[in-house]
XYZ file of C-alpha atoms in Angstrom:
485
model
C 85.594 92.941 88.079
C 84.828 93.031 84.305
C 81.689 90.869 84.539
C 79.291 93.617 83.485
C 81.155 93.918 80.200
C 81.311 90.227 79.406
C 77.694 89.678 80.178
C 76.983 91.484 76.957
C 79.060 89.056 74.990
C 79.737 85.296 74.942
C 81.980 84.145 77.700
C 85.495 84.194 76.327
C 87.128 80.813 75.733
C 89.471 79.414 78.352
C 92.415 80.031 76.012
C 91.443 83.670 75.674
C 91.063 83.928 79.473
C 94.486 82.433 79.969
C 96.078 84.668 77.312
C 94.589 87.709 79.030
C 95.786 86.525 82.453
C 99.319 86.062 81.104
C 99.353 89.660 79.871
C 98.520 90.858 83.343
C 101.116 88.536 84.986
C 103.719 90.048 82.688
C 103.135 93.435 84.289
C 103.920 91.972 87.731
C 106.672 89.478 87.121
C 109.976 89.573 85.329
C 110.371 87.834 81.949
C 112.447 85.041 83.444
C 109.588 83.931 85.720
C 107.120 84.093 82.881
C 109.270 81.965 80.590
C 110.323 79.415 83.255
C 106.992 78.838 84.911
C 103.893 80.303 83.296
C 104.715 79.553 79.725
C 104.920 75.895 80.929
C 101.178 75.949 81.766
C 98.270 75.570 79.415
C 94.494 75.635 79.917
C 92.817 72.275 80.043
C 89.246 72.585 81.222
C 86.961 75.479 82.241
C 83.567 75.559 84.031
C 81.538 78.336 85.588
C 83.446 77.837 88.842
C 86.890 76.355 88.021
C 89.729 76.600 85.540
C 92.080 73.675 85.239
C 95.681 74.238 83.976
C 98.113 71.507 82.893
C 101.813 71.768 83.814
C 104.589 70.456 81.624
C 105.927 68.391 84.492
C 105.456 67.714 88.261
C 107.993 70.185 89.352
C 106.429 73.091 87.535
C 103.023 72.161 89.030
C 104.338 72.101 92.563
C 106.359 75.328 92.253
C 103.581 77.315 90.712
C 101.010 75.938 93.084
C 103.088 76.766 96.105
C 104.435 80.177 95.054
C 102.172 81.820 92.515
C 98.652 80.475 92.855
C 97.234 83.634 94.448
C 98.625 85.795 91.583
C 97.161 83.479 89.026
C 93.704 83.593 90.727
C 93.757 87.345 90.676
C 94.826 87.528 87.000
C 92.204 84.995 85.980
C 89.483 86.974 87.894
C 90.382 90.132 85.975
C 90.344 88.255 82.683
C 87.154 86.219 83.152
C 85.245 88.911 85.096
C 84.592 86.519 87.969
C 86.578 84.507 90.560
C 87.391 80.960 89.489
C 89.012 78.151 91.432
C 92.374 77.304 89.901
C 93.524 73.732 89.752
C 96.879 72.656 88.393
C 97.398 69.140 87.163
C 100.276 67.241 85.609
C 100.422 67.128 81.803
C 98.422 63.877 81.604
C 95.525 65.604 83.395
C 96.036 63.680 86.578
C 97.356 64.973 89.897
C 100.982 63.790 89.956
C 103.233 62.497 92.657
C 105.336 64.988 94.667
C 108.781 65.547 93.153
C 111.380 63.531 95.085
C 114.702 64.797 96.321
C 113.729 68.522 96.183
C 112.492 70.183 99.297
C 110.558 73.170 97.843
C 109.735 74.659 101.321
C 113.208 74.422 102.848
C 115.305 75.321 99.801
C 113.164 77.315 97.344
C 116.088 78.976 95.657
C 117.769 75.643 94.867
C 114.415 74.249 93.790
C 113.834 77.148 91.440
C 117.014 76.396 89.535
C 116.411 72.653 89.081
C 113.891 70.250 87.579
C 113.644 66.529 86.911
C 114.317 64.773 83.615
C 112.395 61.647 82.605
C 114.719 59.396 84.529
C 114.169 61.355 87.716
C 117.650 62.825 87.850
C 118.134 66.429 88.889
C 119.220 68.655 85.951
C 120.040 72.263 85.763
C 117.358 74.657 84.556
C 120.125 76.853 83.089
C 122.876 74.885 81.264
C 125.709 77.345 81.047
C 127.737 74.902 78.957
C 125.152 75.432 76.241
C 126.044 79.105 76.169
C 129.503 78.346 74.735
C 129.648 79.262 71.033
C 131.844 77.133 68.838
C 131.021 78.673 65.548
C 129.489 82.009 64.368
C 125.742 81.999 63.920
C 123.113 84.679 63.211
C 122.757 87.372 65.816
C 119.391 86.220 67.190
C 120.743 82.768 67.772
C 123.772 84.224 69.611
C 121.602 86.475 71.700
C 119.158 83.664 72.603
C 122.099 81.285 73.440
C 123.295 83.974 75.960
C 119.898 83.997 77.578
C 118.790 87.382 76.255
C 115.731 88.635 74.517
C 116.498 89.622 70.816
C 113.920 92.411 71.060
C 115.881 94.227 73.775
C 118.036 96.294 71.427
C 119.008 99.944 71.710
C 116.756 100.600 68.638
C 113.737 99.315 70.434
C 114.402 101.430 73.554
C 112.415 104.692 73.781
C 114.811 107.472 74.984
C 113.624 110.511 76.956
C 115.010 112.893 79.509
C 114.298 110.363 82.341
C 116.688 107.729 80.820
C 118.930 109.646 78.360
C 122.071 109.642 80.475
C 121.876 105.950 81.281
C 121.089 105.027 77.739
C 124.162 106.979 76.547
C 126.313 105.317 79.138
C 125.203 101.829 77.982
C 125.893 102.698 74.346
C 129.412 103.828 75.376
C 130.074 100.581 77.187
C 128.724 98.488 74.259
C 130.866 100.334 71.698
C 133.993 100.036 73.875
C 134.373 103.823 74.173
C 133.419 103.822 77.871
C 136.329 101.799 79.175
C 136.279 103.772 82.434
C 132.663 102.850 83.072
C 133.553 99.574 84.784
C 131.490 98.476 86.404
C 128.408 100.241 85.066
C 125.799 100.254 87.824
C 122.184 100.994 86.695
C 119.503 101.643 89.318
C 115.868 102.647 89.272
C 112.317 101.581 90.128
C 110.419 98.539 88.822
C 109.433 98.466 85.168
C 111.519 101.390 83.936
C 113.683 99.573 81.402
C 116.805 98.492 83.363
C 116.704 94.952 81.971
C 116.141 96.178 78.510
C 119.249 98.414 78.575
C 121.305 95.731 80.307
C 120.568 93.235 77.537
C 121.024 95.880 74.863
C 124.655 96.156 75.932
C 125.123 92.469 75.452
C 123.271 92.433 72.115
C 125.258 95.250 70.745
C 128.544 93.733 71.784
C 127.610 90.496 70.034
C 126.592 92.473 66.959
C 130.000 94.157 66.815
C 131.940 91.027 67.669
C 130.111 87.656 67.568
C 133.016 85.976 69.400
C 132.337 88.068 72.529
C 131.625 85.738 75.482
C 128.566 87.290 77.090
C 127.107 85.972 80.360
C 123.706 87.386 81.207
C 121.769 86.187 84.238
C 119.940 87.480 87.322
C 121.542 87.505 90.690
C 118.990 84.918 91.817
C 120.125 82.542 89.064
C 123.758 83.172 90.045
C 122.972 82.057 93.571
C 120.952 79.006 92.443
C 123.787 77.932 90.237
C 126.151 78.393 93.111
C 124.000 76.201 95.388
C 123.774 73.538 92.718
C 127.514 73.563 92.091
C 128.193 73.200 95.826
C 125.899 70.187 95.904
C 127.299 68.532 92.910
C 130.908 69.443 93.795
C 131.440 71.312 90.455
C 132.683 74.543 91.863
C 135.735 74.598 89.553
C 133.455 74.613 86.460
C 131.176 77.180 88.050
C 134.002 79.583 88.799
C 135.704 79.004 85.449
C 132.639 80.092 83.393
C 132.356 83.321 85.140
C 136.008 84.258 85.974
C 137.754 83.039 82.804
C 135.256 82.234 80.014
C 133.567 85.560 80.136
C 134.274 88.946 78.377
C 131.013 90.651 79.522
C 129.091 89.915 82.705
C 125.543 91.237 82.916
C 123.876 90.837 86.270
C 120.245 91.780 86.723
C 118.759 92.597 90.196
C 122.041 92.456 92.137
C 120.123 93.549 95.259
C 118.936 89.947 95.489
C 122.248 88.822 97.093
C 121.779 91.119 100.074
C 122.080 89.130 103.275
C 123.277 86.033 101.449
C 126.818 85.716 102.743
C 128.062 82.746 100.670
C 126.740 84.189 97.456
C 128.340 87.603 98.248
C 131.679 85.869 98.959
C 131.618 84.112 95.641
C 130.506 87.150 93.675
C 133.221 89.249 95.347
C 135.953 86.985 93.969
C 134.207 86.792 90.624
C 134.060 90.553 90.458
C 137.732 90.885 91.343
C 138.793 88.353 88.757
C 136.906 89.995 85.980
C 137.831 93.569 86.876
C 141.551 92.753 87.233
C 141.582 91.043 83.764
C 139.887 94.146 82.204
C 136.525 92.453 81.571
C 133.336 94.543 81.560
C 130.726 94.214 84.312
C 127.209 95.747 84.109
C 124.696 95.444 86.905
C 121.164 96.627 87.676
C 119.489 97.272 91.002
C 116.530 99.038 92.537
C 118.842 101.158 94.740
C 122.233 102.813 94.742
C 125.144 100.633 96.003
C 125.224 102.502 99.313
C 121.427 101.962 99.839
C 121.378 98.224 99.192
C 120.366 96.379 102.401
C 122.543 93.481 103.509
C 125.292 94.147 100.976
C 128.805 93.957 102.440
C 130.771 97.233 102.411
C 133.568 95.780 100.267
C 131.023 94.872 97.552
C 129.125 98.186 97.770
C 132.390 100.081 97.352
C 133.388 98.089 94.311
C 129.952 98.589 92.699
C 130.653 102.306 92.843
C 134.178 102.085 91.296
C 132.860 102.866 87.806
C 129.729 104.815 86.793
C 126.467 104.879 88.618
C 123.465 105.809 86.390
C 119.810 106.004 87.302
C 116.573 105.655 85.384
C 113.689 107.864 86.456
C 109.958 107.395 85.795
C 109.215 108.588 82.246
C 107.812 112.041 81.625
C 104.588 112.494 79.609
C 106.346 112.863 76.249
C 108.229 109.649 76.760
C 105.146 107.812 77.891
C 103.321 108.880 74.757
C 106.311 107.788 72.585
C 106.393 104.396 74.366
C 102.692 103.832 73.754
C 102.975 104.862 70.098
C 105.907 102.501 69.524
C 104.219 99.618 71.295
C 101.135 100.111 69.194
C 103.277 100.283 66.006
C 105.249 97.176 66.913
C 102.094 95.248 67.777
C 100.273 96.481 64.668
C 97.607 98.157 66.772
C 95.522 101.181 65.859
C 95.569 103.631 68.760
C 94.032 107.063 68.527
C 95.832 110.067 69.919
C 93.019 110.667 72.489
C 93.355 107.111 73.869
C 97.129 107.377 73.818
C 97.015 110.606 75.842
C 94.434 109.107 78.290
C 96.713 106.142 79.046
C 99.829 108.304 79.276
C 98.242 110.606 81.816
C 96.776 107.733 83.864
C 99.856 105.633 84.214
C 102.855 107.679 85.271
C 105.541 105.653 86.969
C 106.024 102.262 85.365
C 106.837 101.555 81.683
C 106.038 97.792 82.025
C 102.641 98.608 83.474
C 102.028 101.161 80.802
C 102.678 98.654 78.031
C 100.865 95.879 79.880
C 97.767 97.950 80.442
C 97.604 98.859 76.727
C 97.765 95.137 75.720
C 95.124 94.200 78.309
C 92.793 96.892 77.135
C 93.268 95.916 73.450
C 92.640 92.294 74.312
C 89.468 93.067 76.257
C 88.179 95.340 73.465
C 88.759 92.487 70.934
C 86.990 90.032 73.209
C 84.062 92.408 73.507
C 84.192 93.065 69.720
C 84.241 96.872 70.377
C 86.593 99.529 69.143
C 89.031 100.855 71.744
C 87.790 104.495 71.764
C 88.096 107.035 74.621
C 84.803 106.079 76.262
C 85.605 102.329 76.406
C 89.155 103.085 77.515
C 87.883 105.198 80.414
C 85.580 102.414 81.504
C 88.249 99.750 81.331
C 90.696 101.924 83.235
C 88.116 102.521 85.918
C 87.604 98.787 86.360
C 91.308 98.297 86.576
C 91.342 100.935 89.344
C 93.552 103.080 87.141
C 92.649 106.718 87.239
C 94.444 110.059 87.150
C 95.111 109.880 90.921
C 97.588 107.058 90.119
C 100.327 109.582 90.953
C 99.873 108.467 94.580
C 102.621 106.355 95.985
C 102.782 103.843 98.798
C 104.789 105.969 101.171
C 102.298 108.819 100.850
C 99.431 106.395 101.606
C 101.165 104.955 104.634
C 101.878 108.398 106.036
C 98.301 109.604 105.468
C 96.764 106.497 107.033
C 99.145 106.670 110.023
C 98.468 110.322 110.649
C 94.702 109.721 110.409
C 94.781 107.079 113.144
C 97.336 108.918 115.300
C 100.013 106.401 114.487
C 103.512 106.479 113.137
C 104.484 105.218 109.675
C 106.818 102.742 111.474
C 103.677 101.311 113.208
C 102.015 100.605 109.846
C 105.178 98.885 108.545
C 105.859 97.068 111.793
C 104.704 93.669 113.093
C 102.525 94.613 116.048
C 99.054 93.039 115.646
C 96.896 95.023 118.041
C 93.610 95.983 116.459
C 94.442 99.622 116.744
C 97.433 99.023 114.405
C 96.380 95.979 112.281
C 93.230 97.468 110.901
C 94.815 100.721 109.774
C 97.648 98.607 108.311
C 95.155 96.577 106.279
C 93.425 99.762 105.087
C 96.739 101.168 103.955
C 97.498 97.922 102.100
C 94.056 97.995 100.483
C 94.463 101.642 99.341
C 98.038 101.044 98.172
C 96.943 98.141 95.978
C 93.895 100.095 94.741
C 95.572 103.396 93.977
C 99.064 102.369 92.957
C 98.491 98.982 91.355
C 101.861 97.716 92.586
C 102.198 93.957 92.804
C 101.513 92.133 96.019
C 105.217 91.088 96.440
C 106.425 94.673 95.927
C 103.789 96.013 98.344
C 104.846 93.353 100.918
C 108.421 94.705 100.695
C 107.307 98.271 101.117
C 105.196 97.320 104.161
C 108.196 96.240 106.155
C 109.154 93.039 104.311
C 105.902 91.189 104.673
C 104.871 88.218 102.603
C 102.747 89.012 99.537
C 99.957 86.721 100.849
C 99.596 89.067 103.903
C 98.921 91.999 101.567
C 96.522 89.961 99.349
C 94.563 88.816 102.491
C 94.337 92.436 103.741
C 93.137 93.681 100.364
C 90.453 91.008 100.019
C 89.259 91.612 103.633
C 88.887 95.357 103.325
C 87.404 95.024 99.802
C 84.776 92.563 101.039
C 83.875 94.817 104.061
C 83.455 97.812 101.867
C 81.471 96.045 99.186
C 79.135 94.379 101.672
C 78.249 97.758 103.276
C 80.173 97.650 106.543
C 79.568 101.210 107.598
C 82.603 101.491 109.825
C 85.115 100.432 107.206
C 83.370 102.036 104.244
C 83.256 105.404 105.991
C 86.947 105.085 107.046
C 88.071 104.216 103.430
C 85.964 107.024 101.987
C 87.476 109.540 104.450
C 91.043 108.344 103.690
C 90.497 108.522 99.944
C 89.130 112.087 100.365
C 92.390 113.022 102.162
C 94.573 111.314 99.569
C 92.791 112.617 96.422
C 91.972 116.152 97.391
């Protein structure tokens, strides 16, 4: 995609390609996934056709290969300017044996929370015992021990009208003045700062009182730890750490437990124990409690007992402020014209806004060119980011369905007749091109489909359009004219 630029310069090194790919992956995946899987990979060998990565251990290699290989291929293609075959080897450079005693396909959630030590025994990826604090330490050490990012403080959060209320609620909880805000339930779209504010509450509480027992984790990790405890028959220890050895429980992405009955049962009792003992609970989600699919009514009602606060997409002033702060923190020189161009091109996602800035700076440095307005426009165009990015997936689905005399439910459904499957693939292609949302997120918005389905559809339509298939090229052009008029 960026090959015409790189042809003017020497091909970037494989480490530079990998660093640029990591920046893109950070805009699509949460920090936990980046730390647990992608930071455990390193580039080993690169040719014109293939990039070989080394994994820290066999389990990392298997998990990344089976779950994230398509995302890596796409990120590498963007970074290198051409498609490369991706091979993942064990740390010694040789293909390793399959990890024993872990069925990655049948129990992916349990597998994600476990790895093997040198003796072959199964060990927890998250050791909650290590979070216990026996003596005061500096704040960063306390924050890291609780599993949080020391950078996610209130001071580092850019406040605007889109998040002002939620920011104030979080500060009130952290200071102890918001005792009626229990639980505090934060909801909003992807990449708007929910995780940042969630961790800021924990960091501020630790700053005020280092003895505060803070538990921060995602709902997925909660479930994985539950599965592991059931297997190892250590449920007493599991329950004790959450119900008794905890003053502040911070749960990210609570929507993940939807439809998981055993996890909901356990979390229900954990919630009750903490609430009745006056301990604070803060959760984040992508929807309100009443809108969460697969959540039991008794849990949904408890989530609404305290305060529900939402975060909206940032307005233009906040987007400019975010870019200026990111540039300042990263010691980057960013002209006002480039700042405004980025702020008006990316409207809905703070994570993508910051990630795009870092990708553009990295590419400008690789090309040894200043990041001026002209270069920024060219790079944005090649990233399929333009002012029409205000389009959303639902709008695209409705437009495509109407154009082909279908219903939106047909596009999101599972019927595979050609009259439906081809418009569905076009809608997936246009959604990826004009919103830039990740393949997993698009899969969810297209009726809960696997991300590989969306990826395959995008590549198919892209190939048909680029190879001059008149039927598909004309249909895509006509749909884009309807969407962008």
